[in-house]
Amino acid sequence: AQSVTQLGSHVSVSEGALVLLRCNYSSSVPPYLFWYVQYPNQGLQLLLKYTSAATLVKGINGFEAEFKKSETSFHLTKPSAHMSDAAEYFCAVRLLTGNQFYFGTGTSLTVIP
Amino acid sequence: KAGVTQTPRYLIKTRGQQVTLSCSPISGHRSVSWYQQTPGQGLQFLFEYFSETQRNKGNFPGRFSGRQFSNSRSEMNVSTLELGDSALYLCASSPLGQNTGELFFGEGSRLTVL
């Protein structure tokens, strides 16, 4: 069975500091990988996705993620946190066949002024 | 293009009642998936529909059911509600034919069971 692990259910950073949210997946075959963000009382919005092209993927709002096959990781980073980045972040995988997604349990990001 | 629309956004029910939630996907999207989101469990996959057929189903009891209509709109139903069914129910659509496609989410229906 697929699993997606997000280390750290809560992460706090100071405004202007580096944001690093961790995601590891269990598939033996590199899947498609996604990061979503959820603001309070809203649905999930796509930040970025990896689909076997470039291993460094740039997304919206200054976020980027790097796919590392050897580490089965897809960590999300942003060089400088902004107050508006405070939200819940979900990592997800989709296998190469089929349309089923598997989500991590989420990481709540707090930005301290 | 209009996004995924879910109705109602908020609802309160009591134990034993049933509830029906509705989802209108993005125009042209033929796949609709449903997820249950709770603070402790994250997003749990309920089921996925494509062309009015359920293609995948998560590990939920039979009280949870769904259907999809010919216009791709989908409904999910929960019968004999329990307190533990209180959650945010998210609908997501995707355009099949793009194997790398992502899910597009609605804002959810927040169900409170008293």
PDB file of C-alpha atoms in Angstrom:
ATOM      1  CA  ALA A   1       0.000   0.000   0.000  1.00  0.00           C
ATOM      2  CA  GLN A   2       1.100   3.506  -0.699  1.00  0.00           C
ATOM      3  CA  SER A   3       2.070   5.784   2.135  1.00  0.00           C
ATOM      4  CA  VAL A   4       3.047   9.394   2.350  1.00  0.00           C
ATOM      5  CA  THR A   5       4.844  10.622   5.426  1.00  0.00           C
ATOM      6  CA  GLN A   6       5.055  14.240   6.424  1.00  0.00           C
ATOM      7  CA  LEU A   7       7.507  14.722   9.255  1.00  0.00           C
ATOM      8  CA  GLY A   8       6.286  17.287  11.725  1.00  0.00           C
ATOM      9  CA  SER A   9       2.591  17.956  12.063  1.00  0.00           C
ATOM     10  CA  HIS A  10       3.377  21.488  13.227  1.00  0.00           C
ATOM     11  CA  VAL A  11       6.205  23.719  12.042  1.00  0.00           C
ATOM     12  CA  SER A  12       6.896  27.255  13.242  1.00  0.00           C
ATOM     13  CA  VAL A  13       9.232  29.682  11.528  1.00  0.00           C
ATOM     14  CA  SER A  14       9.969  33.363  11.928  1.00  0.00           C
ATOM     15  CA  GLU A  15       8.922  35.755   9.218  1.00  0.00           C
ATOM     16  CA  GLY A  16      11.741  35.944   6.681  1.00  0.00           C
ATOM     17  CA  ALA A  17      13.213  32.591   7.681  1.00  0.00           C
ATOM     18  CA  LEU A  18      13.543  29.484   5.520  1.00  0.00           C
ATOM     19  CA  VAL A  19      10.530  27.231   5.280  1.00  0.00           C
ATOM     20  CA  LEU A  20      11.221  23.491   5.004  1.00  0.00           C
ATOM     21  CA  LEU A  21       8.359  20.990   5.028  1.00  0.00           C
ATOM     22  CA  ARG A  22       9.299  17.342   4.666  1.00  0.00           C
ATOM     23  CA  CYS A  23       7.590  14.638   2.632  1.00  0.00           C
ATOM     24  CA  ASN A  24       8.622  11.036   1.995  1.00  0.00           C
ATOM     25  CA  TYR A  25       6.756   8.471  -0.075  1.00  0.00           C
ATOM     26  CA  SER A  26       6.878   4.702  -0.163  1.00  0.00           C
ATOM     27  CA  SER A  27       6.457   3.819  -3.833  1.00  0.00           C
ATOM     28  CA  SER A  28       9.247   1.776  -5.412  1.00  0.00           C
ATOM     29  CA  VAL A  29       8.447   3.380  -8.735  1.00  0.00           C
ATOM     30  CA  PRO A  30       8.678   7.171  -8.683  1.00  0.00           C
ATOM     31  CA  PRO A  31       5.110   8.427  -8.752  1.00  0.00           C
ATOM     32  CA  TYR A  32       3.719  11.817  -9.552  1.00  0.00           C
ATOM     33  CA  LEU A  33       4.096  14.094  -6.544  1.00  0.00           C
ATOM     34  CA  PHE A  34       2.143  17.106  -5.427  1.00  0.00           C
ATOM     35  CA  TRP A  35       2.065  19.746  -2.734  1.00  0.00           C
ATOM     36  CA  TYR A  36      -1.218  21.369  -1.812  1.00  0.00           C
ATOM     37  CA  VAL A  37      -1.963  24.238   0.561  1.00  0.00           C
ATOM     38  CA  GLN A  38      -5.154  24.713   2.555  1.00  0.00           C
ATOM     39  CA  TYR A  39      -6.160  27.985   4.151  1.00  0.00           C
ATOM     40  CA  PRO A  40      -8.779  28.017   6.921  1.00  0.00           C
ATOM     41  CA  ASN A  41     -12.255  27.068   5.790  1.00  0.00           C
ATOM     42  CA  GLN A  42     -11.129  26.489   2.241  1.00  0.00           C
ATOM     43  CA  GLY A  43     -10.374  23.567  -0.013  1.00  0.00           C
ATOM     44  CA  LEU A  44      -6.939  22.482  -1.146  1.00  0.00           C
ATOM     45  CA  GLN A  45      -5.037  24.516  -3.709  1.00  0.00           C
ATOM     46  CA  LEU A  46      -2.187  23.133  -5.799  1.00  0.00           C
ATOM     47  CA  LEU A  47       1.217  24.625  -5.010  1.00  0.00           C
ATOM     48  CA  LEU A  48       3.321  22.552  -7.378  1.00  0.00           C
ATOM     49  CA  LYS A  49       3.687  19.116  -8.933  1.00  0.00           C
ATOM     50  CA  TYR A  50       6.429  16.766 -10.095  1.00  0.00           C
ATOM     51  CA  THR A  51       5.681  14.713 -13.186  1.00  0.00           C
ATOM     52  CA  SER A  52       9.084  13.195 -14.078  1.00  0.00           C
ATOM     53  CA  ALA A  53      10.472  16.223 -15.841  1.00  0.00           C
ATOM     54  CA  ALA A  54      12.851  18.503 -13.933  1.00  0.00           C
ATOM     55  CA  THR A  55      13.613  17.303 -10.410  1.00  0.00           C
ATOM     56  CA  LEU A  56      13.471  20.846  -9.034  1.00  0.00           C
ATOM     57  CA  VAL A  57       9.942  22.124  -9.356  1.00  0.00           C
ATOM     58  CA  LYS A  58       8.900  25.711  -8.871  1.00  0.00           C
ATOM     59  CA  GLY A  59       5.402  26.554  -7.737  1.00  0.00           C
ATOM     60  CA  ILE A  60       3.278  29.471  -6.789  1.00  0.00           C
ATOM     61  CA  ASN A  61       4.014  32.003  -4.036  1.00  0.00           C
ATOM     62  CA  GLY A  62       7.765  31.378  -4.178  1.00  0.00           C
ATOM     63  CA  PHE A  63       7.624  27.734  -3.131  1.00  0.00           C
ATOM     64  CA  GLU A  64       9.700  25.010  -4.713  1.00  0.00           C
ATOM     65  CA  ALA A  65      10.316  21.317  -4.123  1.00  0.00           C
ATOM     66  CA  GLU A  66      13.046  18.903  -5.110  1.00  0.00           C
ATOM     67  CA  PHE A  67      12.412  15.298  -6.057  1.00  0.00           C
ATOM     68  CA  LYS A  68      15.147  12.977  -4.760  1.00  0.00           C
ATOM     69  CA  LYS A  69      14.630   9.416  -5.918  1.00  0.00           C
ATOM     70  CA  SER A  70      17.416   7.980  -3.779  1.00  0.00           C
ATOM     71  CA  GLU A  71      15.787   9.411  -0.666  1.00  0.00           C
ATOM     72  CA  THR A  72      12.162   8.927  -1.849  1.00  0.00           C
ATOM     73  CA  SER A  73      11.606  12.510  -0.779  1.00  0.00           C
ATOM     74  CA  PHE A  74       9.852  15.574  -2.095  1.00  0.00           C
ATOM     75  CA  HIS A  75      10.511  18.316   0.460  1.00  0.00           C
ATOM     76  CA  LEU A  76       8.911  21.739   0.079  1.00  0.00           C
ATOM     77  CA  THR A  77      10.938  24.893   0.632  1.00  0.00           C
ATOM     78  CA  LYS A  78      10.618  28.643   0.500  1.00  0.00           C
ATOM     79  CA  PRO A  79      13.611  30.920   1.124  1.00  0.00           C
ATOM     80  CA  SER A  80      11.751  33.570   3.098  1.00  0.00           C
ATOM     81  CA  ALA A  81       8.519  32.983   4.996  1.00  0.00           C
ATOM     82  CA  HIS A  82       5.716  35.496   4.807  1.00  0.00           C
ATOM     83  CA  MET A  83       2.839  35.857   7.234  1.00  0.00           C
ATOM     84  CA  SER A  84       0.445  34.858   4.476  1.00  0.00           C
ATOM     85  CA  ASP A  85       2.160  31.443   4.237  1.00  0.00           C
ATOM     86  CA  ALA A  86       0.519  30.337   7.467  1.00  0.00           C
ATOM     87  CA  ALA A  87      -1.666  27.405   6.413  1.00  0.00           C
ATOM     88  CA  GLU A  88      -1.900  23.615   6.291  1.00  0.00           C
ATOM     89  CA  TYR A  89       0.294  21.900   3.714  1.00  0.00           C
ATOM     90  CA  PHE A  90      -0.335  18.459   2.257  1.00  0.00           C
ATOM     91  CA  CYS A  91       1.957  16.253   0.254  1.00  0.00           C
ATOM     92  CA  ALA A  92       0.303  13.784  -2.116  1.00  0.00           C
ATOM     93  CA  VAL A  93       1.321  11.049  -4.529  1.00  0.00           C
ATOM     94  CA  ARG A  94      -0.406   9.616  -7.532  1.00  0.00           C
ATOM     95  CA  LEU A  95       0.794   6.394  -9.103  1.00  0.00           C
ATOM     96  CA  LEU A  96       1.735   6.323 -12.759  1.00  0.00           C
ATOM     97  CA  THR A  97      -1.449   4.429 -13.569  1.00  0.00           C
ATOM     98  CA  GLY A  98      -4.894   5.101 -12.256  1.00  0.00           C
ATOM     99  CA  ASN A  99      -6.335   8.209 -10.716  1.00  0.00           C
ATOM    100  CA  GLN A 100      -6.039   7.541  -6.996  1.00  0.00           C
ATOM    101  CA  PHE A 101      -4.187   9.996  -4.825  1.00  0.00           C
ATOM    102  CA  TYR A 102      -2.615   9.314  -1.437  1.00  0.00           C
ATOM    103  CA  PHE A 103      -2.232  12.224   0.968  1.00  0.00           C
ATOM    104  CA  GLY A 104       0.030  12.826   3.915  1.00  0.00           C
ATOM    105  CA  THR A 105      -1.514  13.869   7.208  1.00  0.00           C
ATOM    106  CA  GLY A 106      -0.526  17.476   6.692  1.00  0.00           C
ATOM    107  CA  THR A 107       1.823  19.998   8.274  1.00  0.00           C
ATOM    108  CA  SER A 108       0.482  23.125   9.885  1.00  0.00           C
ATOM    109  CA  LEU A 109       2.823  26.046   9.263  1.00  0.00           C
ATOM    110  CA  THR A 110       2.874  28.956  11.696  1.00  0.00           C
ATOM    111  CA  VAL A 111       4.771  32.121  10.816  1.00  0.00           C
ATOM    112  CA  ILE A 112       5.919  34.181  13.771  1.00  0.00           C
ATOM    113  CA  PRO A 113       6.200  37.940  13.227  1.00  0.00           C
TER     114      PRO A 113
ATOM    115  CA  LYS B   1     -13.937  28.619 -15.863  1.00  0.00           C
ATOM    116  CA  ALA B   2     -15.913  28.025 -12.720  1.00  0.00           C
ATOM    117  CA  GLY B   3     -14.226  25.904 -10.066  1.00  0.00           C
ATOM    118  CA  VAL B   4     -15.523  22.895  -8.216  1.00  0.00           C
ATOM    119  CA  THR B   5     -18.729  23.820  -6.412  1.00  0.00           C
ATOM    120  CA  GLN B   6     -19.905  22.038  -3.293  1.00  0.00           C
ATOM    121  CA  THR B   7     -23.228  22.503  -1.548  1.00  0.00           C
ATOM    122  CA  PRO B   8     -24.124  23.029   1.162  1.00  0.00           C
ATOM    123  CA  ARG B   9     -21.031  24.621   2.699  1.00  0.00           C
ATOM    124  CA  TYR B  10     -22.155  24.034   6.273  1.00  0.00           C
ATOM    125  CA  LEU B  11     -24.763  21.795   7.800  1.00  0.00           C
ATOM    126  CA  ILE B  12     -25.732  20.442  11.183  1.00  0.00           C
ATOM    127  CA  LYS B  13     -27.412  17.092  11.667  1.00  0.00           C
ATOM    128  CA  THR B  14     -28.235  14.866  14.596  1.00  0.00           C
ATOM    129  CA  ARG B  15     -27.234  11.269  15.142  1.00  0.00           C
ATOM    130  CA  GLY B  16     -29.257   8.804  13.137  1.00  0.00           C
ATOM    131  CA  GLN B  17     -30.162  11.242  10.392  1.00  0.00           C
ATOM    132  CA  GLN B  18     -28.872  11.050   6.864  1.00  0.00           C
ATOM    133  CA  VAL B  19     -27.228  13.693   4.716  1.00  0.00           C
ATOM    134  CA  THR B  20     -26.655  14.277   1.018  1.00  0.00           C
ATOM    135  CA  LEU B  21     -23.812  16.441  -0.250  1.00  0.00           C
ATOM    136  CA  SER B  22     -23.519  17.724  -3.773  1.00  0.00           C
ATOM    137  CA  CYS B  23     -20.540  18.449  -6.003  1.00  0.00           C
ATOM    138  CA  SER B  24     -20.382  20.079  -9.420  1.00  0.00           C
ATOM    139  CA  PRO B  25     -16.999  19.508 -11.080  1.00  0.00           C
ATOM    140  CA  ILE B  26     -15.155  21.865 -13.347  1.00  0.00           C
ATOM    141  CA  SER B  27     -16.699  21.856 -16.799  1.00  0.00           C
ATOM    142  CA  GLY B  28     -15.168  19.071 -18.873  1.00  0.00           C
ATOM    143  CA  HIS B  29     -13.847  17.132 -15.900  1.00  0.00           C
ATOM    144  CA  ARG B  30     -15.211  13.615 -15.842  1.00  0.00           C
ATOM    145  CA  SER B  31     -13.641  12.212 -12.703  1.00  0.00           C
ATOM    146  CA  VAL B  32     -14.948  13.165  -9.277  1.00  0.00           C
ATOM    147  CA  SER B  33     -13.410  12.043  -6.005  1.00  0.00           C
ATOM    148  CA  TRP B  34     -14.584  12.499  -2.433  1.00  0.00           C
ATOM    149  CA  TYR B  35     -12.450  12.839   0.687  1.00  0.00           C
ATOM    150  CA  GLN B  36     -13.205  13.101   4.375  1.00  0.00           C
ATOM    151  CA  GLN B  37     -10.969  15.454   6.307  1.00  0.00           C
ATOM    152  CA  THR B  38     -10.710  15.346  10.087  1.00  0.00           C
ATOM    153  CA  PRO B  39      -8.080  16.917  12.358  1.00  0.00           C
ATOM    154  CA  GLY B  40      -6.644  13.627  13.488  1.00  0.00           C
ATOM    155  CA  GLN B  41      -6.855  11.602  10.291  1.00  0.00           C
ATOM    156  CA  GLY B  42      -6.029  14.074   7.541  1.00  0.00           C
ATOM    157  CA  LEU B  43      -7.615  13.367   4.163  1.00  0.00           C
ATOM    158  CA  GLN B  44      -9.202   9.963   3.846  1.00  0.00           C
ATOM    159  CA  PHE B  45     -10.263   8.777   0.404  1.00  0.00           C
ATOM    160  CA  LEU B  46     -13.935   7.859   0.139  1.00  0.00           C
ATOM    161  CA  PHE B  47     -14.547   7.035  -3.510  1.00  0.00           C
ATOM    162  CA  GLU B  48     -13.959   8.095  -7.083  1.00  0.00           C
ATOM    163  CA  TYR B  49     -16.466   8.199  -9.919  1.00  0.00           C
ATOM    164  CA  PHE B  50     -15.932   8.327 -13.641  1.00  0.00           C
ATOM    165  CA  SER B  51     -18.672   8.175 -16.262  1.00  0.00           C
ATOM    166  CA  GLU B  52     -21.281   7.401 -13.621  1.00  0.00           C
ATOM    167  CA  THR B  53     -19.285   4.373 -12.396  1.00  0.00           C
ATOM    168  CA  GLN B  54     -17.485   4.000  -9.107  1.00  0.00           C
ATOM    169  CA  ARG B  55     -13.888   3.170  -9.981  1.00  0.00           C
ATOM    170  CA  ASN B  56     -12.221   3.214  -6.591  1.00  0.00           C
ATOM    171  CA  LYS B  57     -13.478   2.996  -3.053  1.00  0.00           C
ATOM    172  CA  GLY B  58     -11.788   3.747   0.237  1.00  0.00           C
ATOM    173  CA  ASN B  59     -12.136   1.911   3.505  1.00  0.00           C
ATOM    174  CA  PHE B  60     -15.409   3.338   4.770  1.00  0.00           C
ATOM    175  CA  PRO B  61     -18.543   1.534   5.940  1.00  0.00           C
ATOM    176  CA  GLY B  62     -21.507   1.017   3.661  1.00  0.00           C
ATOM    177  CA  ARG B  63     -23.271   3.959   5.273  1.00  0.00           C
ATOM    178  CA  PHE B  64     -21.199   6.094   2.926  1.00  0.00           C
ATOM    179  CA  SER B  65     -22.341   5.979  -0.661  1.00  0.00           C
ATOM    180  CA  GLY B  66     -22.175   8.104  -3.730  1.00  0.00           C
ATOM    181  CA  ARG B  67     -23.232   8.431  -7.301  1.00  0.00           C
ATOM    182  CA  GLN B  68     -22.421  10.397 -10.393  1.00  0.00           C
ATOM    183  CA  PHE B  69     -24.849  11.727 -12.942  1.00  0.00           C
ATOM    184  CA  SER B  70     -24.507  11.926 -16.706  1.00  0.00           C
ATOM    185  CA  ASN B  71     -23.446  15.581 -16.464  1.00  0.00           C
ATOM    186  CA  SER B  72     -20.578  14.502 -14.126  1.00  0.00           C
ATOM    187  CA  ARG B  73     -22.175  16.094 -11.063  1.00  0.00           C
ATOM    188  CA  SER B  74     -21.827  13.893  -8.042  1.00  0.00           C
ATOM    189  CA  GLU B  75     -23.557  13.360  -4.733  1.00  0.00           C
ATOM    190  CA  MET B  76     -22.493  11.517  -1.644  1.00  0.00           C
ATOM    191  CA  ASN B  77     -24.813  10.248   1.031  1.00  0.00           C
ATOM    192  CA  VAL B  78     -24.179   9.284   4.606  1.00  0.00           C
ATOM    193  CA  SER B  79     -26.928   7.386   6.359  1.00  0.00           C
ATOM    194  CA  THR B  80     -27.449   6.787  10.073  1.00  0.00           C
ATOM    195  CA  LEU B  81     -25.079   9.553  11.031  1.00  0.00           C
ATOM    196  CA  GLU B  82     -22.669   9.073  13.919  1.00  0.00           C
ATOM    197  CA  LEU B  83     -20.810  11.685  15.939  1.00  0.00           C
ATOM    198  CA  GLY B  84     -17.569  10.566  14.298  1.00  0.00           C
ATOM    199  CA  ASP B  85     -18.890  11.546  10.877  1.00  0.00           C
ATOM    200  CA  SER B  86     -18.381  15.198  11.754  1.00  0.00           C
ATOM    201  CA  ALA B  87     -15.809  16.359   9.242  1.00  0.00           C
ATOM    202  CA  LEU B  88     -15.055  18.466   6.236  1.00  0.00           C
ATOM    203  CA  TYR B  89     -16.065  16.584   3.101  1.00  0.00           C
ATOM    204  CA  LEU B  90     -14.054  17.580   0.088  1.00  0.00           C
ATOM    205  CA  CYS B  91     -14.891  16.939  -3.520  1.00  0.00           C
ATOM    206  CA  ALA B  92     -12.231  17.042  -6.213  1.00  0.00           C
ATOM    207  CA  SER B  93     -12.411  16.752  -9.969  1.00  0.00           C
ATOM    208  CA  SER B  94      -9.793  15.975 -12.564  1.00  0.00           C
ATOM    209  CA  PRO B  95      -9.625  15.916 -16.342  1.00  0.00           C
ATOM    210  CA  LEU B  96      -8.833  12.373 -17.386  1.00  0.00           C
ATOM    211  CA  GLY B  97      -6.624  11.974 -20.400  1.00  0.00           C
ATOM    212  CA  GLN B  98      -3.867  13.851 -18.609  1.00  0.00           C
ATOM    213  CA  ASN B  99      -1.974  11.235 -16.645  1.00  0.00           C
ATOM    214  CA  THR B 100      -0.055  13.904 -14.822  1.00  0.00           C
ATOM    215  CA  GLY B 101      -3.152  15.850 -13.897  1.00  0.00           C
ATOM    216  CA  GLU B 102      -3.778  17.104 -10.437  1.00  0.00           C
ATOM    217  CA  LEU B 103      -6.972  17.191  -8.423  1.00  0.00           C
ATOM    218  CA  PHE B 104      -8.996  20.381  -8.295  1.00  0.00           C
ATOM    219  CA  PHE B 105     -10.759  20.787  -4.973  1.00  0.00           C
ATOM    220  CA  GLY B 106     -13.940  22.488  -3.922  1.00  0.00           C
ATOM    221  CA  GLU B 107     -14.174  24.416  -0.673  1.00  0.00           C
ATOM    222  CA  GLY B 108     -15.851  21.531   1.085  1.00  0.00           C
ATOM    223  CA  SER B 109     -19.009  20.823   3.021  1.00  0.00           C
ATOM    224  CA  ARG B 110     -18.533  21.011   6.762  1.00  0.00           C
ATOM    225  CA  LEU B 111     -20.799  18.531   8.506  1.00  0.00           C
ATOM    226  CA  THR B 112     -21.432  18.692  12.224  1.00  0.00           C
ATOM    227  CA  VAL B 113     -23.259  15.784  13.834  1.00  0.00           C
ATOM    228  CA  LEU B 114     -24.796  16.456  17.250  1.00  0.00           C
TER     229      LEU B 114
END
